[in-house]
PDB file of C-alpha atoms in Angstrom:
ATOM      1  CA  GLN S   1       0.000   0.000   0.000  1.00 65.00           C
ATOM      2  CA  ALA S   2       2.852   2.399   0.854  1.00 65.00           C
ATOM      3  CA  LEU S   3       4.473   1.550  -2.482  1.00 66.00           C
ATOM      4  CA  PHE S   4       1.195   2.359  -4.258  1.00 62.00           C
ATOM      5  CA  TYR S   5       0.864   5.753  -2.539  1.00 62.00           C
ATOM      6  CA  ARG S   6       4.526   6.623  -3.126  1.00 66.00           C
ATOM      7  CA  ASN S   7       4.860   5.534  -6.766  1.00 68.00           C
ATOM      8  CA  VAL S   8       1.471   5.254  -8.469  1.00 70.00           C
ATOM      9  CA  LEU S   9      -0.415   8.263  -7.072  1.00 67.00           C
ATOM     10  CA  PRO S  10       2.119  10.906  -8.216  1.00 71.00           C
ATOM     11  CA  CYS S  11       1.923   9.468 -11.756  1.00 71.00           C
ATOM     12  CA  ALA S  12      -1.876   9.424 -11.628  1.00 74.00           C
ATOM     13  CA  ARG S  13      -1.914  13.044 -10.435  1.00 73.00           C
ATOM     14  CA  TRP S  14       0.394  14.058 -13.266  1.00 75.00           C
ATOM     15  CA  ILE S  15      -1.903  12.369 -15.835  1.00 76.00           C
ATOM     16  CA  VAL S  16      -4.988  14.078 -14.335  1.00 74.00           C
ATOM     17  CA  ARG S  17      -3.272  17.487 -14.415  1.00 74.00           C
ATOM     18  CA  LEU S  18      -2.208  16.971 -18.015  1.00 73.00           C
ATOM     19  CA  ALA S  19      -5.757  15.969 -19.006  1.00 72.00           C
ATOM     20  CA  ARG S  20      -7.139  19.088 -17.289  1.00 70.00           C
ATOM     21  CA  ARG S  21      -4.692  21.292 -19.162  1.00 69.00           C
ATOM     22  CA  LEU S  22      -5.465  19.727 -22.510  1.00 68.00           C
ATOM     23  CA  LEU S  23      -9.239  19.331 -22.147  1.00 68.00           C
ATOM     24  CA  GLY S  24     -10.366  21.713 -19.415  1.00 63.00           C
ATOM     25  CA  ASN S  25      -8.685  24.978 -20.305  1.00 68.00           C
ATOM     26  CA  PRO S  26      -9.699  25.095 -23.996  1.00 71.00           C
ATOM     27  CA  ALA S  27     -13.333  24.360 -23.063  1.00 71.00           C
ATOM     28  CA  ARG S  28     -13.243  27.027 -20.342  1.00 73.00           C
ATOM     29  CA  PHE S  29     -11.601  29.506 -22.715  1.00 75.00           C
ATOM     30  CA  PHE S  30     -14.272  28.820 -25.369  1.00 79.00           C
ATOM     31  CA  LYS S  31     -17.080  29.313 -22.814  1.00 80.00           C
ATOM     32  CA  HIS S  32     -15.616  32.650 -21.636  1.00 79.00           C
ATOM     33  CA  LEU S  33     -15.134  33.753 -25.244  1.00 82.00           C
ATOM     34  CA  LEU S  34     -18.767  32.886 -26.030  1.00 85.00           C
ATOM     35  CA  VAL S  35     -20.062  34.791 -22.978  1.00 87.00           C
ATOM     36  CA  SER S  36     -17.902  37.822 -23.850  1.00 87.00           C
ATOM     37  CA  CYS S  37     -19.164  37.841 -27.435  1.00 86.00           C
ATOM     38  CA  THR S  38     -22.754  37.563 -26.170  1.00 87.00           C
ATOM     39  CA  ASN S  39     -22.265  40.524 -23.801  1.00 87.00           C
ATOM     40  CA  LEU S  40     -20.772  42.563 -26.644  1.00 86.00           C
ATOM     41  CA  THR S  41     -23.593  41.643 -29.032  1.00 86.00           C
ATOM     42  CA  LEU S  42     -26.322  42.465 -26.502  1.00 86.00           C
ATOM     43  CA  SER S  43     -24.751  45.896 -25.958  1.00 85.00           C
ATOM     44  CA  PHE S  44     -25.511  46.829 -29.583  1.00 85.00           C
ATOM     45  CA  VAL S  45     -29.131  45.652 -29.828  1.00 87.00           C
ATOM     46  CA  PRO S  46     -31.113  48.888 -29.284  1.00 85.00           C
ATOM     47  CA  PHE S  47     -34.704  47.611 -29.393  1.00 86.00           C
ATOM     48  CA  PRO S  48     -36.086  46.198 -26.102  1.00 82.00           C
ATOM     49  CA  SER S  49     -38.316  43.661 -27.879  1.00 85.00           C
ATOM     50  CA  TRP S  50     -35.317  42.248 -29.773  1.00 88.00           C
ATOM     51  CA  ARG S  51     -33.261  42.168 -26.586  1.00 87.00           C
ATOM     52  CA  ARG S  52     -36.056  40.341 -24.739  1.00 88.00           C
ATOM     53  CA  PHE S  53     -36.160  37.779 -27.563  1.00 90.00           C
ATOM     54  CA  LEU S  54     -32.373  37.274 -27.400  1.00 89.00           C
ATOM     55  CA  PHE S  55     -32.426  36.897 -23.607  1.00 91.00           C
ATOM     56  CA  ARG S  56     -35.152  34.258 -23.923  1.00 91.00           C
ATOM     57  CA  CYS S  57     -32.982  32.438 -26.480  1.00 89.00           C
ATOM     58  CA  LEU S  58     -30.175  32.473 -23.888  1.00 87.00           C
ATOM     59  CA  GLY S  59     -32.412  30.680 -21.366  1.00 90.00           C
ATOM     60  CA  PHE S  60     -33.657  33.669 -19.371  1.00 92.00           C
ATOM     61  CA  SER S  61     -37.242  33.766 -18.106  1.00 94.00           C
ATOM     62  CA  MET S  62     -38.508  37.220 -19.095  1.00 93.00           C
ATOM     63  CA  GLY S  63     -41.906  38.426 -17.881  1.00 92.00           C
ATOM     64  CA  LYS S  64     -44.216  40.662 -19.896  1.00 92.00           C
ATOM     65  CA  LYS S  65     -42.787  44.192 -20.409  1.00 91.00           C
ATOM     66  CA  SER S  66     -39.595  43.382 -18.482  1.00 93.00           C
ATOM     67  CA  SER S  67     -36.237  44.612 -19.757  1.00 92.00           C
ATOM     68  CA  ILE S  68     -32.491  44.477 -19.221  1.00 93.00           C
ATOM     69  CA  GLY S  69     -30.630  47.616 -20.301  1.00 91.00           C
ATOM     70  CA  LEU S  70     -27.711  48.075 -22.671  1.00 90.00           C
ATOM     71  CA  GLY S  71     -24.233  47.477 -21.322  1.00 89.00           C
ATOM     72  CA  SER S  72     -25.310  44.945 -18.705  1.00 91.00           C
ATOM     73  CA  ASN S  73     -22.891  42.050 -18.348  1.00 92.00           C
ATOM     74  CA  LEU S  74     -23.627  38.400 -17.654  1.00 92.00           C
ATOM     75  CA  TYR S  75     -21.418  35.618 -16.338  1.00 90.00           C
ATOM     76  CA  GLY S  76     -23.180  32.837 -18.214  1.00 87.00           C
ATOM     77  CA  PHE S  77     -26.400  31.701 -19.826  1.00 89.00           C
ATOM     78  CA  GLY S  78     -29.782  31.088 -18.213  1.00 89.00           C
ATOM     79  CA  ARG S  79     -30.529  31.026 -14.478  1.00 94.00           C
ATOM     80  CA  VAL S  80     -32.229  34.452 -14.473  1.00 95.00           C
ATOM     81  CA  SER S  81     -35.950  34.932 -13.899  1.00 95.00           C
ATOM     82  CA  LEU S  82     -37.355  38.428 -14.395  1.00 95.00           C
ATOM     83  CA  GLY S  83     -40.979  39.106 -13.431  1.00 95.00           C
ATOM     84  CA  ALA S  84     -43.528  41.175 -15.368  1.00 95.00           C
ATOM     85  CA  GLY S  85     -42.765  44.889 -15.563  1.00 94.00           C
ATOM     86  CA  SER S  86     -39.329  44.604 -13.934  1.00 96.00           C
ATOM     87  CA  VAL S  87     -36.509  46.815 -15.202  1.00 95.00           C
ATOM     88  CA  VAL S  88     -32.763  46.225 -14.960  1.00 96.00           C
ATOM     89  CA  ASN S  89     -31.175  49.481 -16.119  1.00 94.00           C
ATOM     90  CA  ARG S  90     -27.928  49.976 -18.037  1.00 92.00           C
ATOM     91  CA  ASN S  91     -24.468  48.812 -17.019  1.00 93.00           C
ATOM     92  CA  CYS S  92     -25.543  46.297 -14.393  1.00 95.00           C
ATOM     93  CA  LEU S  93     -23.534  43.176 -13.576  1.00 95.00           C
ATOM     94  CA  LEU S  94     -25.596  39.994 -13.321  1.00 95.00           C
ATOM     95  CA  ASP S  95     -23.523  37.130 -11.968  1.00 94.00           C
ATOM     96  CA  ASN S  96     -26.050  34.466 -12.915  1.00 92.00           C
ATOM     97  CA  ARG S  97     -23.919  31.402 -12.149  1.00 92.00           C
ATOM     98  CA  GLY S  98     -25.902  30.688  -8.960  1.00 93.00           C
ATOM     99  CA  GLY S  99     -29.252  31.997 -10.191  1.00 95.00           C
ATOM    100  CA  ILE S 100     -31.064  35.326  -9.871  1.00 97.00           C
ATOM    101  CA  GLN S 101     -34.799  35.494  -9.257  1.00 97.00           C
ATOM    102  CA  ILE S 102     -36.363  38.945  -9.666  1.00 97.00           C
ATOM    103  CA  GLY S 103     -40.060  39.491  -8.906  1.00 96.00           C
ATOM    104  CA  SER S 104     -42.575  41.730 -10.688  1.00 96.00           C
ATOM    105  CA  ASN S 105     -42.355  45.540 -10.918  1.00 96.00           C
ATOM    106  CA  VAL S 106     -38.812  45.647  -9.567  1.00 97.00           C
ATOM    107  CA  SER S 107     -36.716  48.716 -10.380  1.00 97.00           C
ATOM    108  CA  ILE S 108     -32.956  48.146 -10.534  1.00 97.00           C
ATOM    109  CA  SER S 109     -30.989  51.328 -11.307  1.00 97.00           C
ATOM    110  CA  ARG S 110     -27.746  51.734 -13.247  1.00 96.00           C
ATOM    111  CA  GLY S 111     -24.511  50.186 -12.103  1.00 95.00           C
ATOM    112  CA  VAL S 112     -25.957  47.596  -9.720  1.00 97.00           C
ATOM    113  CA  SER S 113     -23.864  44.446  -9.176  1.00 97.00           C
ATOM    114  CA  ILE S 114     -25.621  41.217  -8.213  1.00 97.00           C
ATOM    115  CA  PHE S 115     -23.251  38.399  -7.242  1.00 97.00           C
ATOM    116  CA  THR S 116     -24.261  34.761  -6.802  1.00 96.00           C
ATOM    117  CA  ALA S 117     -20.833  33.127  -6.596  1.00 93.00           C
ATOM    118  CA  GLY S 118     -17.838  33.512  -4.372  1.00 91.00           C
ATOM    119  CA  HIS S 119     -15.092  31.589  -2.639  1.00 89.00           C
ATOM    120  CA  ASP S 120     -15.198  30.039   0.807  1.00 87.00           C
ATOM    121  CA  ILE S 121     -12.571  32.119   2.606  1.00 88.00           C
ATOM    122  CA  ASP S 122     -12.460  29.630   5.519  1.00 86.00           C
ATOM    123  CA  SER S 123     -11.716  26.654   3.279  1.00 81.00           C
ATOM    124  CA  PRO S 124      -8.108  25.529   2.940  1.00 80.00           C
ATOM    125  CA  PHE S 125      -8.822  24.967  -0.768  1.00 79.00           C
ATOM    126  CA  PHE S 126     -10.651  28.325  -1.306  1.00 86.00           C
ATOM    127  CA  GLU S 127     -13.541  26.468  -2.961  1.00 85.00           C
ATOM    128  CA  MET S 128     -16.172  28.151  -5.109  1.00 87.00           C
ATOM    129  CA  LYS S 129     -19.668  28.300  -3.660  1.00 92.00           C
ATOM    130  CA  LEU S 130     -22.913  29.402  -5.300  1.00 94.00           C
ATOM    131  CA  ALA S 131     -26.031  30.895  -3.700  1.00 95.00           C
ATOM    132  CA  GLN S 132     -29.136  32.228  -5.462  1.00 96.00           C
ATOM    133  CA  VAL S 133     -30.214  35.864  -5.008  1.00 97.00           C
ATOM    134  CA  GLU S 134     -33.948  36.550  -4.691  1.00 97.00           C
ATOM    135  CA  ILE S 135     -35.485  40.015  -5.118  1.00 98.00           C
ATOM    136  CA  GLY S 136     -39.146  40.404  -4.111  1.00 96.00           C
ATOM    137  CA  ASP S 137     -41.925  42.207  -6.005  1.00 96.00           C
ATOM    138  CA  TYR S 138     -41.915  46.047  -5.949  1.00 96.00           C
ATOM    139  CA  SER S 139     -38.335  46.248  -4.657  1.00 97.00           C
ATOM    140  CA  VAL S 140     -36.349  49.366  -5.547  1.00 97.00           C
ATOM    141  CA  ILE S 141     -32.570  49.190  -5.849  1.00 98.00           C
ATOM    142  CA  PHE S 142     -30.763  52.484  -6.442  1.00 98.00           C
ATOM    143  CA  SER S 143     -27.490  53.053  -8.352  1.00 97.00           C
ATOM    144  CA  GLY S 144     -24.200  51.542  -7.342  1.00 96.00           C
ATOM    145  CA  VAL S 145     -25.614  48.885  -5.007  1.00 97.00           C
ATOM    146  CA  THR S 146     -23.756  45.598  -4.525  1.00 97.00           C
ATOM    147  CA  ILE S 147     -25.799  42.529  -3.594  1.00 98.00           C
ATOM    148  CA  MET S 148     -23.834  39.567  -2.268  1.00 97.00           C
ATOM    149  CA  PRO S 149     -24.541  35.840  -2.845  1.00 96.00           C
ATOM    150  CA  GLY S 150     -27.509  34.240  -1.091  1.00 95.00           C
ATOM    151  CA  VAL S 151     -29.267  37.494  -0.162  1.00 97.00           C
ATOM    152  CA  LYS S 152     -33.070  37.656  -0.209  1.00 97.00           C
ATOM    153  CA  LEU S 153     -34.687  41.074  -0.603  1.00 98.00           C
ATOM    154  CA  GLY S 154     -38.239  41.132   0.713  1.00 96.00           C
ATOM    155  CA  ARG S 155     -41.300  42.475  -1.109  1.00 96.00           C
ATOM    156  CA  GLY S 156     -41.282  46.252  -1.495  1.00 96.00           C
ATOM    157  CA  CYS S 157     -37.900  46.880   0.123  1.00 97.00           C
ATOM    158  CA  VAL S 158     -35.725  49.860  -0.872  1.00 97.00           C
ATOM    159  CA  VAL S 159     -31.916  49.773  -1.072  1.00 98.00           C
ATOM    160  CA  TYR S 160     -30.324  53.233  -1.217  1.00 97.00           C
ATOM    161  CA  GLY S 161     -27.419  53.985  -3.567  1.00 95.00           C
ATOM    162  CA  GLY S 162     -23.962  52.667  -2.844  1.00 95.00           C
ATOM    163  CA  ALA S 163     -25.126  50.146  -0.243  1.00 97.00           C
ATOM    164  CA  VAL S 164     -23.541  46.725   0.092  1.00 97.00           C
ATOM    165  CA  VAL S 165     -26.218  44.170   0.956  1.00 98.00           C
ATOM    166  CA  THR S 166     -24.721  41.202   2.793  1.00 96.00           C
ATOM    167  CA  LYS S 167     -27.801  39.934   4.698  1.00 96.00           C
ATOM    168  CA  ASP S 168     -31.488  39.381   3.958  1.00 96.00           C
ATOM    169  CA  VAL S 169     -33.690  42.499   3.899  1.00 97.00           C
ATOM    170  CA  PRO S 170     -37.213  42.240   5.376  1.00 96.00           C
ATOM    171  CA  PRO S 171     -40.293  43.252   3.354  1.00 96.00           C
ATOM    172  CA  MET S 172     -40.957  47.024   3.058  1.00 96.00           C
ATOM    173  CA  ALA S 173     -37.642  47.880   4.785  1.00 97.00           C
ATOM    174  CA  ILE S 174     -35.439  50.777   3.678  1.00 97.00           C
ATOM    175  CA  VAL S 175     -31.731  49.985   3.968  1.00 98.00           C
ATOM    176  CA  ALA S 176     -28.561  51.998   3.366  1.00 97.00           C
ATOM    177  CA  GLY S 177     -24.855  51.936   4.111  1.00 96.00           C
ATOM    178  CA  VAL S 178     -21.908  49.572   4.046  1.00 94.00           C
ATOM    179  CA  PRO S 179     -22.906  47.003   5.154  1.00 95.00           C
ATOM    180  CA  ALA S 180     -26.581  47.822   4.578  1.00 96.00           C
ATOM    181  CA  LYS S 181     -28.609  48.473   7.733  1.00 97.00           C
ATOM    182  CA  GLU S 182     -32.309  49.202   8.118  1.00 96.00           C
ATOM    183  CA  ILE S 183     -33.054  52.927   8.430  1.00 96.00           C
ATOM    184  CA  GLY S 184     -36.830  52.975   7.931  1.00 95.00           C
ATOM    185  CA  LYS S 185     -39.970  51.389   6.490  1.00 96.00           C
ATOM    186  CA  ARG S 186     -42.099  52.094   3.404  1.00 94.00           C
ATOM    187  CA  LYS S 187     -45.569  53.149   4.400  1.00 89.00           C
ATOM    188  CA  SER S 188     -47.640  53.077   1.209  1.00 85.00           C
ATOM    189  CA  VAL S 189     -49.660  50.259  -0.325  1.00 88.00           C
ATOM    190  CA  LEU S 190     -47.809  49.241  -3.489  1.00 89.00           C
ATOM    191  CA  LEU S 191     -50.057  49.097  -6.542  1.00 87.00           C
ATOM    192  CA  TYR S 192     -47.957  50.623  -9.332  1.00 90.00           C
ATOM    193  CA  THR S 193     -46.835  48.959 -12.552  1.00 89.00           C
ATOM    194  CA  LEU S 194     -43.490  49.768 -14.131  1.00 85.00           C
TER     195      LEU S 194
END
């Protein structure tokens, strides 16, 4: 057994590493190239109806009259659900590797970053971990907000500009700051349509 561990395993590891280099990296490179070309192409399609059609072709679930603005970047294909009347404005970053679920009549302003993947900083191997982000109906997210993996934003919540959301936000709460903390509550009954 000691002979096996000392002589055979190093050879097996070398073969596995070689196979990863030959097979894994070209496939990964091709995937990243395809995603980059898709992001570039979507940045030049000016008509919302055409863009909605293209996003549906990429595996997105797009509700009626929902839109994703020009210049928004994706990390992959699919795993995004956008409810009816929801708007993702220009230049947003949608890290859809772990899945993003956006409710109806959600307003997401320019420059918002939504992350669903990260690394386990406590792991000795710094492993990748994924966690879906959920944004409830009638939520309002102002410019420059960063939403971290696994966060759930409750129905009707408001996130003020520049906030970094690291924890779940209760329904109708108003949060601000780094990290985001509750500073108030919305008082109105929400009936509008975007």
